PDB file of C-alpha atoms in Angstrom:
ATOM      1  CA  ALA A   1    -154.996 -29.845  44.706  1.00  0.00           C
ATOM      2  CA  ALA A   2    -153.197 -26.815  44.842  1.00  0.00           C
ATOM      3  CA  VAL A   3    -150.339 -27.878  47.387  1.00  0.00           C
ATOM      4  CA  ILE A   4    -149.457 -31.584  45.209  1.00  0.00           C
ATOM      5  CA  PRO A   5    -149.689 -29.772  41.059  1.00  0.00           C
ATOM      6  CA  ALA A   6    -147.356 -26.636  42.884  1.00  0.00           C
ATOM      7  CA  ALA A   7    -145.386 -28.317  44.727  1.00  0.00           C
ATOM      8  CA  MET A   8    -144.685 -30.515  41.301  1.00  0.00           C
ATOM      9  CA  ALA A   9    -144.043 -27.586  38.634  1.00  0.00           C
ATOM     10  CA  TYR A  10    -141.806 -26.393  41.939  1.00  0.00           C
ATOM     11  CA  VAL A  11    -139.740 -29.981  40.925  1.00  0.00           C
ATOM     12  CA  SER A  12    -139.681 -29.342  37.411  1.00  0.00           C
ATOM     13  CA  ASP A  13    -138.373 -26.314  38.164  1.00  0.00           C
ATOM     14  CA  LEU A  14    -135.559 -26.924  39.732  1.00  0.00           C
ATOM     15  CA  THR A  15    -134.050 -30.235  38.271  1.00  0.00           C
ATOM     16  CA  ARG A  16    -132.639 -30.930  34.682  1.00  0.00           C
ATOM     17  CA  PRO A  17    -135.178 -33.322  32.400  1.00  0.00           C
ATOM     18  CA  GLU A  18    -132.785 -35.968  32.409  1.00  0.00           C
ATOM     19  CA  LEU A  19    -132.776 -36.014  36.631  1.00  0.00           C
ATOM     20  CA  ARG A  20    -136.644 -35.525  36.498  1.00  0.00           C
ATOM     21  CA  ALA A  21    -138.154 -38.998  36.881  1.00  0.00           C
ATOM     22  CA  ARG A  22    -136.047 -40.058  39.875  1.00  0.00           C
ATOM     23  CA  TRP A  23    -137.456 -36.635  41.178  1.00  0.00           C
ATOM     24  CA  MET A  24    -140.524 -36.220  40.795  1.00  0.00           C
ATOM     25  CA  GLY A  25    -140.258 -40.153  43.109  1.00  0.00           C
ATOM     26  CA  LEU A  26    -138.945 -39.337  45.467  1.00  0.00           C
ATOM     27  CA  MET A  27    -140.488 -35.971  46.420  1.00  0.00           C
ATOM     28  CA  ALA A  28    -144.045 -38.498  45.695  1.00  0.00           C
ATOM     29  CA  ALA A  29    -142.257 -41.529  48.277  1.00  0.00           C
ATOM     30  CA  ALA A  30    -141.937 -38.243  50.541  1.00  0.00           C
ATOM     31  CA  MET A  31    -145.392 -37.251  50.323  1.00  0.00           C
ATOM     32  CA  SER A  32    -146.425 -41.759  50.759  1.00  0.00           C
ATOM     33  CA  LEU A  33    -144.276 -40.971  53.933  1.00  0.00           C
ATOM     34  CA  GLY A  34    -147.455 -38.842  55.276  1.00  0.00           C
ATOM     35  CA  PHE A  35    -148.594 -41.494  54.678  1.00  0.00           C
ATOM     36  CA  ILE A  36    -147.756 -43.290  56.701  1.00  0.00           C
ATOM     37  CA  PHE A  37    -147.444 -41.840  59.797  1.00  0.00           C
ATOM     38  CA  GLY A  38    -150.535 -39.891  58.782  1.00  0.00           C
ATOM     39  CA  PRO A  39    -153.534 -42.183  59.342  1.00  0.00           C
ATOM     40  CA  ALA A  40    -151.506 -44.399  62.029  1.00  0.00           C
ATOM     41  CA  LEU A  41    -151.249 -41.078  64.318  1.00  0.00           C
ATOM     42  CA  GLY A  42    -154.736 -40.853  62.835  1.00  0.00           C
ATOM     43  CA  GLY A  43    -156.058 -43.386  64.530  1.00  0.00           C
ATOM     44  CA  ILE A  44    -154.169 -43.422  67.758  1.00  0.00           C
ATOM     45  CA  ALA A  45    -156.061 -40.207  68.379  1.00  0.00           C
ATOM     46  CA  GLY A  46    -159.256 -40.803  67.221  1.00  0.00           C
ATOM     47  CA  GLU A  47    -159.467 -43.150  69.390  1.00  0.00           C
ATOM     48  CA  SER A  48    -159.747 -40.471  72.499  1.00  0.00           C
ATOM     49  CA  ASN A  49    -161.976 -38.557  70.314  1.00  0.00           C
ATOM     50  CA  LEU A  50    -162.778 -38.254  66.597  1.00  0.00           C
ATOM     51  CA  ALA A  51    -162.744 -34.794  66.402  1.00  0.00           C
ATOM     52  CA  LEU A  52    -159.125 -34.748  67.026  1.00  0.00           C
ATOM     53  CA  PRO A  53    -157.336 -36.084  64.134  1.00  0.00           C
ATOM     54  CA  PHE A  54    -159.506 -33.314  62.682  1.00  0.00           C
ATOM     55  CA  PHE A  55    -157.129 -30.230  65.031  1.00  0.00           C
ATOM     56  CA  ILE A  56    -154.412 -32.262  64.177  1.00  0.00           C
ATOM     57  CA  GLY A  57    -154.543 -31.974  60.859  1.00  0.00           C
ATOM     58  CA  ALA A  58    -155.086 -28.170  60.871  1.00  0.00           C
ATOM     59  CA  ALA A  59    -152.373 -27.974  63.137  1.00  0.00           C
ATOM     60  CA  SER A  60    -149.917 -29.574  61.480  1.00  0.00           C
ATOM     61  CA  THR A  61    -151.017 -27.682  57.971  1.00  0.00           C
ATOM     62  CA  PHE A  62    -150.094 -24.570  59.649  1.00  0.00           C
ATOM     63  CA  VAL A  63    -147.216 -25.481  60.939  1.00  0.00           C
ATOM     64  CA  VAL A  64    -145.972 -26.638  57.186  1.00  0.00           C
ATOM     65  CA  ALA A  65    -147.395 -23.094  55.551  1.00  0.00           C
ATOM     66  CA  PHE A  66    -145.614 -20.988  58.027  1.00  0.00           C
ATOM     67  CA  LEU A  67    -142.110 -22.876  57.582  1.00  0.00           C
ATOM     68  CA  ALA A  68    -142.178 -23.028  53.804  1.00  0.00           C
ATOM     69  CA  TYR A  69    -142.853 -18.812  53.299  1.00  0.00           C
ATOM     70  CA  LEU A  70    -139.643 -19.304  56.362  1.00  0.00           C
ATOM     71  CA  PHE A  71    -137.992 -21.538  54.760  1.00  0.00           C
ATOM     72  CA  LEU A  72    -138.455 -22.311  51.049  1.00  0.00           C
ATOM     73  CA  PRO A  73    -136.921 -19.726  47.927  1.00  0.00           C
ATOM     74  CA  GLU A  74    -138.503 -19.314  45.388  1.00  0.00           C
ATOM     75  CA  SER A  75    -137.964 -21.573  42.010  1.00  0.00           C
ATOM     76  CA  ARG A  76    -138.056 -18.469  39.792  1.00  0.00           C
ATOM     77  CA  THR A  77    -136.078 -14.979  39.421  1.00  0.00           C
ATOM     78  CA  LYS A  78    -138.514 -12.159  39.470  1.00  0.00           C
ATOM     79  CA  THR A  79    -137.653 -11.437  35.379  1.00  0.00           C
ATOM     80  CA  GLU A  80    -138.577 -15.145  35.062  1.00  0.00           C
ATOM     81  CA  ARG A  81    -142.112 -14.494  36.706  1.00  0.00           C
ATOM     82  CA  GLU A  82    -142.363 -10.853  34.884  1.00  0.00           C
ATOM     83  CA  ARG A  83    -141.985 -12.764  32.159  1.00  0.00           C
ATOM     84  CA  HIS A  84    -144.423 -15.184  32.052  1.00  0.00           C
ATOM     85  CA  ARG A  85    -146.577 -13.676  33.941  1.00  0.00           C
ATOM     86  CA  GLN A  86    -146.689 -11.186  30.619  1.00  0.00           C
ATOM     87  CA  ALA A  87    -146.801 -14.725  28.005  1.00  0.00           C
ATOM     88  CA  ALA A  88    -150.600 -16.109  30.378  1.00  0.00           C
ATOM     89  CA  PRO A  89    -153.768 -15.369  28.486  1.00  0.00           C
ATOM     90  CA  SER A  90    -155.226 -12.361  29.585  1.00  0.00           C
ATOM     91  CA  ARG A  91    -159.092 -13.510  28.087  1.00  0.00           C
ATOM     92  CA  HIS A  92    -160.373 -16.596  29.657  1.00  0.00           C
ATOM     93  CA  TYR A  93    -161.071 -17.128  26.163  1.00  0.00           C
ATOM     94  CA  GLU A  94    -158.131 -17.044  25.371  1.00  0.00           C
ATOM     95  CA  ALA A  95    -156.827 -20.004  28.072  1.00  0.00           C
ATOM     96  CA  PHE A  96    -160.112 -22.643  27.231  1.00  0.00           C
ATOM     97  CA  ALA A  97    -158.329 -22.343  23.872  1.00  0.00           C
ATOM     98  CA  ARG A  98    -155.082 -22.990  25.970  1.00  0.00           C
ATOM     99  CA  LEU A  99    -156.659 -25.730  27.487  1.00  0.00           C
ATOM    100  CA  PHE A 100    -158.074 -26.909  23.957  1.00  0.00           C
ATOM    101  CA  THR A 101    -155.039 -27.118  22.846  1.00  0.00           C
ATOM    102  CA  ILE A 102    -153.337 -29.127  25.622  1.00  0.00           C
ATOM    103  CA  LEU A 103    -156.115 -32.073  25.317  1.00  0.00           C
ATOM    104  CA  ARG A 104    -155.021 -32.724  21.107  1.00  0.00           C
ATOM    105  CA  SER A 105    -150.872 -31.665  22.476  1.00  0.00           C
ATOM    106  CA  PRO A 106    -149.052 -36.087  22.575  1.00  0.00           C
ATOM    107  CA  GLN A 107    -149.501 -34.700  26.513  1.00  0.00           C
ATOM    108  CA  SER A 108    -153.034 -35.653  26.457  1.00  0.00           C
ATOM    109  CA  SER A 109    -153.230 -39.128  26.672  1.00  0.00           C
ATOM    110  CA  ALA A 110    -151.026 -39.064  29.679  1.00  0.00           C
ATOM    111  CA  MET A 111    -152.969 -36.619  31.542  1.00  0.00           C
ATOM    112  CA  LEU A 112    -155.710 -39.144  30.296  1.00  0.00           C
ATOM    113  CA  VAL A 113    -154.022 -41.712  31.920  1.00  0.00           C
ATOM    114  CA  GLY A 114    -153.729 -39.984  35.421  1.00  0.00           C
ATOM    115  CA  PHE A 115    -156.824 -38.552  35.366  1.00  0.00           C
ATOM    116  CA  LEU A 116    -158.341 -42.410  35.090  1.00  0.00           C
ATOM    117  CA  SER A 117    -155.821 -42.743  37.684  1.00  0.00           C
ATOM    118  CA  ASN A 118    -156.112 -40.722  40.759  1.00  0.00           C
ATOM    119  CA  ILE A 119    -159.953 -42.152  39.995  1.00  0.00           C
ATOM    120  CA  SER A 120    -159.207 -45.328  40.808  1.00  0.00           C
ATOM    121  CA  MET A 121    -157.922 -43.541  44.034  1.00  0.00           C
ATOM    122  CA  THR A 122    -160.140 -41.657  45.212  1.00  0.00           C
ATOM    123  CA  ILE A 123    -162.473 -44.679  44.654  1.00  0.00           C
ATOM    124  CA  ILE A 124    -160.319 -47.414  46.798  1.00  0.00           C
ATOM    125  CA  PHE A 125    -159.885 -44.086  49.757  1.00  0.00           C
ATOM    126  CA  ALA A 126    -163.644 -43.262  49.779  1.00  0.00           C
ATOM    127  CA  THR A 127    -164.897 -46.854  50.823  1.00  0.00           C
ATOM    128  CA  ILE A 128    -162.590 -48.620  51.312  1.00  0.00           C
ATOM    129  CA  ALA A 129    -163.099 -47.937  55.112  1.00  0.00           C
ATOM    130  CA  LEU A 130    -165.963 -48.686  54.777  1.00  0.00           C
ATOM    131  CA  TYR A 131    -165.112 -51.944  53.967  1.00  0.00           C
ATOM    132  CA  ALA A 132    -163.388 -52.637  56.180  1.00  0.00           C
ATOM    133  CA  GLU A 133    -166.408 -52.445  58.476  1.00  0.00           C
ATOM    134  CA  ALA A 134    -168.652 -54.140  56.514  1.00  0.00           C
ATOM    135  CA  LYS A 135    -166.507 -56.956  55.401  1.00  0.00           C
ATOM    136  CA  PHE A 136    -164.742 -57.158  59.454  1.00  0.00           C
ATOM    137  CA  GLY A 137    -165.963 -55.508  60.776  1.00  0.00           C
ATOM    138  CA  PHE A 138    -163.105 -52.816  61.253  1.00  0.00           C
ATOM    139  CA  ASP A 139    -163.133 -49.852  62.556  1.00  0.00           C
ATOM    140  CA  GLN A 140    -160.613 -46.329  62.729  1.00  0.00           C
ATOM    141  CA  THR A 141    -158.154 -49.421  65.030  1.00  0.00           C
ATOM    142  CA  GLN A 142    -157.204 -51.226  61.898  1.00  0.00           C
ATOM    143  CA  VAL A 143    -157.967 -48.986  59.342  1.00  0.00           C
ATOM    144  CA  GLY A 144    -155.081 -47.202  60.346  1.00  0.00           C
ATOM    145  CA  PRO A 145    -152.483 -49.250  59.524  1.00  0.00           C
ATOM    146  CA  PHE A 146    -153.779 -50.999  55.859  1.00  0.00           C
ATOM    147  CA  PHE A 147    -152.811 -47.095  54.598  1.00  0.00           C
ATOM    148  CA  VAL A 148    -149.098 -47.425  57.191  1.00  0.00           C
ATOM    149  CA  VAL A 149    -148.802 -50.062  54.687  1.00  0.00           C
ATOM    150  CA  PHE A 150    -150.311 -48.405  51.631  1.00  0.00           C
ATOM    151  CA  ALA A 151    -148.026 -45.444  51.583  1.00  0.00           C
ATOM    152  CA  GLY A 152    -144.843 -47.756  53.188  1.00  0.00           C
ATOM    153  CA  PHE A 153    -144.843 -49.934  50.190  1.00  0.00           C
ATOM    154  CA  GLY A 154    -145.495 -47.157  48.181  1.00  0.00           C
ATOM    155  CA  ALA A 155    -142.507 -45.024  49.275  1.00  0.00           C
ATOM    156  CA  LEU A 156    -140.459 -48.046  48.846  1.00  0.00           C
ATOM    157  CA  GLY A 157    -141.345 -47.873  45.144  1.00  0.00           C
ATOM    158  CA  GLN A 158    -141.708 -44.114  43.887  1.00  0.00           C
ATOM    159  CA  GLY A 159    -138.835 -44.308  45.752  1.00  0.00           C
ATOM    160  CA  LEU A 160    -136.183 -47.623  44.814  1.00  0.00           C
ATOM    161  CA  LEU A 161    -138.351 -48.923  41.693  1.00  0.00           C
ATOM    162  CA  VAL A 162    -139.624 -46.254  39.638  1.00  0.00           C
ATOM    163  CA  ASN A 163    -136.305 -44.609  38.285  1.00  0.00           C
ATOM    164  CA  PRO A 164    -134.641 -48.257  37.470  1.00  0.00           C
ATOM    165  CA  LEU A 165    -137.613 -48.796  35.915  1.00  0.00           C
ATOM    166  CA  ILE A 166    -138.088 -45.742  34.050  1.00  0.00           C
ATOM    167  CA  THR A 167    -133.550 -45.817  32.375  1.00  0.00           C
ATOM    168  CA  ARG A 168    -133.940 -50.505  31.901  1.00  0.00           C
ATOM    169  CA  LEU A 169    -138.210 -49.977  29.975  1.00  0.00           C
ATOM    170  CA  GLY A 170    -138.978 -46.081  29.363  1.00  0.00           C
ATOM    171  CA  GLU A 171    -141.704 -44.466  31.013  1.00  0.00           C
ATOM    172  CA  ARG A 172    -144.494 -46.095  28.908  1.00  0.00           C
ATOM    173  CA  ALA A 173    -143.939 -49.193  30.246  1.00  0.00           C
ATOM    174  CA  VAL A 174    -143.939 -48.684  33.474  1.00  0.00           C
ATOM    175  CA  ILE A 175    -147.202 -47.035  33.086  1.00  0.00           C
ATOM    176  CA  GLY A 176    -148.399 -50.266  32.115  1.00  0.00           C
ATOM    177  CA  LEU A 177    -146.798 -52.493  34.711  1.00  0.00           C
ATOM    178  CA  GLY A 178    -148.594 -49.620  36.818  1.00  0.00           C
ATOM    179  CA  LEU A 179    -151.897 -49.939  35.450  1.00  0.00           C
ATOM    180  CA  ILE A 180    -151.591 -53.608  35.067  1.00  0.00           C
ATOM    181  CA  SER A 181    -150.737 -53.642  38.612  1.00  0.00           C
ATOM    182  CA  GLY A 182    -153.032 -52.013  40.014  1.00  0.00           C
ATOM    183  CA  ALA A 183    -155.765 -53.538  38.636  1.00  0.00           C
ATOM    184  CA  VAL A 184    -154.892 -57.357  39.593  1.00  0.00           C
ATOM    185  CA  GLY A 185    -154.630 -54.849  43.489  1.00  0.00           C
ATOM    186  CA  PHE A 186    -158.460 -54.505  43.587  1.00  0.00           C
ATOM    187  CA  LEU A 187    -159.247 -57.879  42.179  1.00  0.00           C
ATOM    188  CA  LEU A 188    -156.904 -59.158  45.375  1.00  0.00           C
ATOM    189  CA  LEU A 189    -158.393 -57.106  47.564  1.00  0.00           C
ATOM    190  CA  LEU A 190    -161.787 -58.790  47.305  1.00  0.00           C
ATOM    191  CA  LEU A 191    -159.972 -62.045  47.968  1.00  0.00           C
ATOM    192  CA  SER A 192    -159.258 -60.877  52.066  1.00  0.00           C
ATOM    193  CA  TYR A 193    -160.525 -62.982  54.732  1.00  0.00           C
ATOM    194  CA  ASP A 194    -159.000 -61.466  57.607  1.00  0.00           C
ATOM    195  CA  PHE A 195    -156.278 -58.402  58.429  1.00  0.00           C
ATOM    196  CA  VAL A 196    -153.451 -60.097  57.722  1.00  0.00           C
ATOM    197  CA  SER A 197    -154.653 -60.695  54.290  1.00  0.00           C
ATOM    198  CA  TRP A 198    -156.062 -58.084  54.321  1.00  0.00           C
ATOM    199  CA  LEU A 199    -152.834 -56.126  54.361  1.00  0.00           C
ATOM    200  CA  LEU A 200    -150.440 -58.425  52.319  1.00  0.00           C
ATOM    201  CA  LEU A 201    -153.017 -57.621  49.608  1.00  0.00           C
ATOM    202  CA  SER A 202    -152.797 -54.845  49.626  1.00  0.00           C
ATOM    203  CA  ILE A 203    -149.683 -53.944  48.358  1.00  0.00           C
ATOM    204  CA  PRO A 204    -149.745 -54.595  44.541  1.00  0.00           C
ATOM    205  CA  LEU A 205    -152.017 -51.668  44.414  1.00  0.00           C
ATOM    206  CA  SER A 206    -149.259 -50.062  46.324  1.00  0.00           C
ATOM    207  CA  LEU A 207    -146.861 -50.580  43.857  1.00  0.00           C
ATOM    208  CA  GLY A 208    -149.024 -50.400  41.318  1.00  0.00           C
ATOM    209  CA  THR A 209    -150.573 -47.173  42.428  1.00  0.00           C
ATOM    210  CA  ALA A 210    -146.593 -46.134  42.983  1.00  0.00           C
ATOM    211  CA  LEU A 211    -145.057 -46.504  39.303  1.00  0.00           C
ATOM    212  CA  VAL A 212    -148.759 -44.910  37.780  1.00  0.00           C
ATOM    213  CA  GLY A 213    -147.971 -42.037  40.175  1.00  0.00           C
TER     214      GLY A 213
END
């Protein structure tokens, strides 16, 4: 909740408006690569000890935080940060008033789409392991590859499809295409009947998520 918005703001600070969608897509693709290797590593580590993936996750997060502190430069100058701090609301009611102003703006529809889309993704991530166990008897060694395939095609979509499609169709059409693909993908997962079909039928959902996100 803290890292992703800050990372998006960081990319936004460093890119021109006409290139922002491309770099946001590349950032999302880089994050998807983590979803490729993370579940695979977690599945392997969890075979010997279910607590081991948690220790690996904690250690890697500490290492990344240390490297970010050492090598990640500030995206804004000290003067810009001071100007932003002075423009920020000084009281809680002013912050809420600004929030309601944002909710009444045209951007509120995009926020609603993002909110509902994230709810859908949270549902699938929270229940897919339980669904696979109940329907197929899968354990972490079979669930891990699902996330590898899901994140792999998501990275491909974000890295290779998002910018060309936005250039050709526009952002609104791409969001609609992603939502339709995601909805179809949810339904297709119910038709899976073995391990291979389960992996293949996750691809439309993965690509839809990539286009929306």
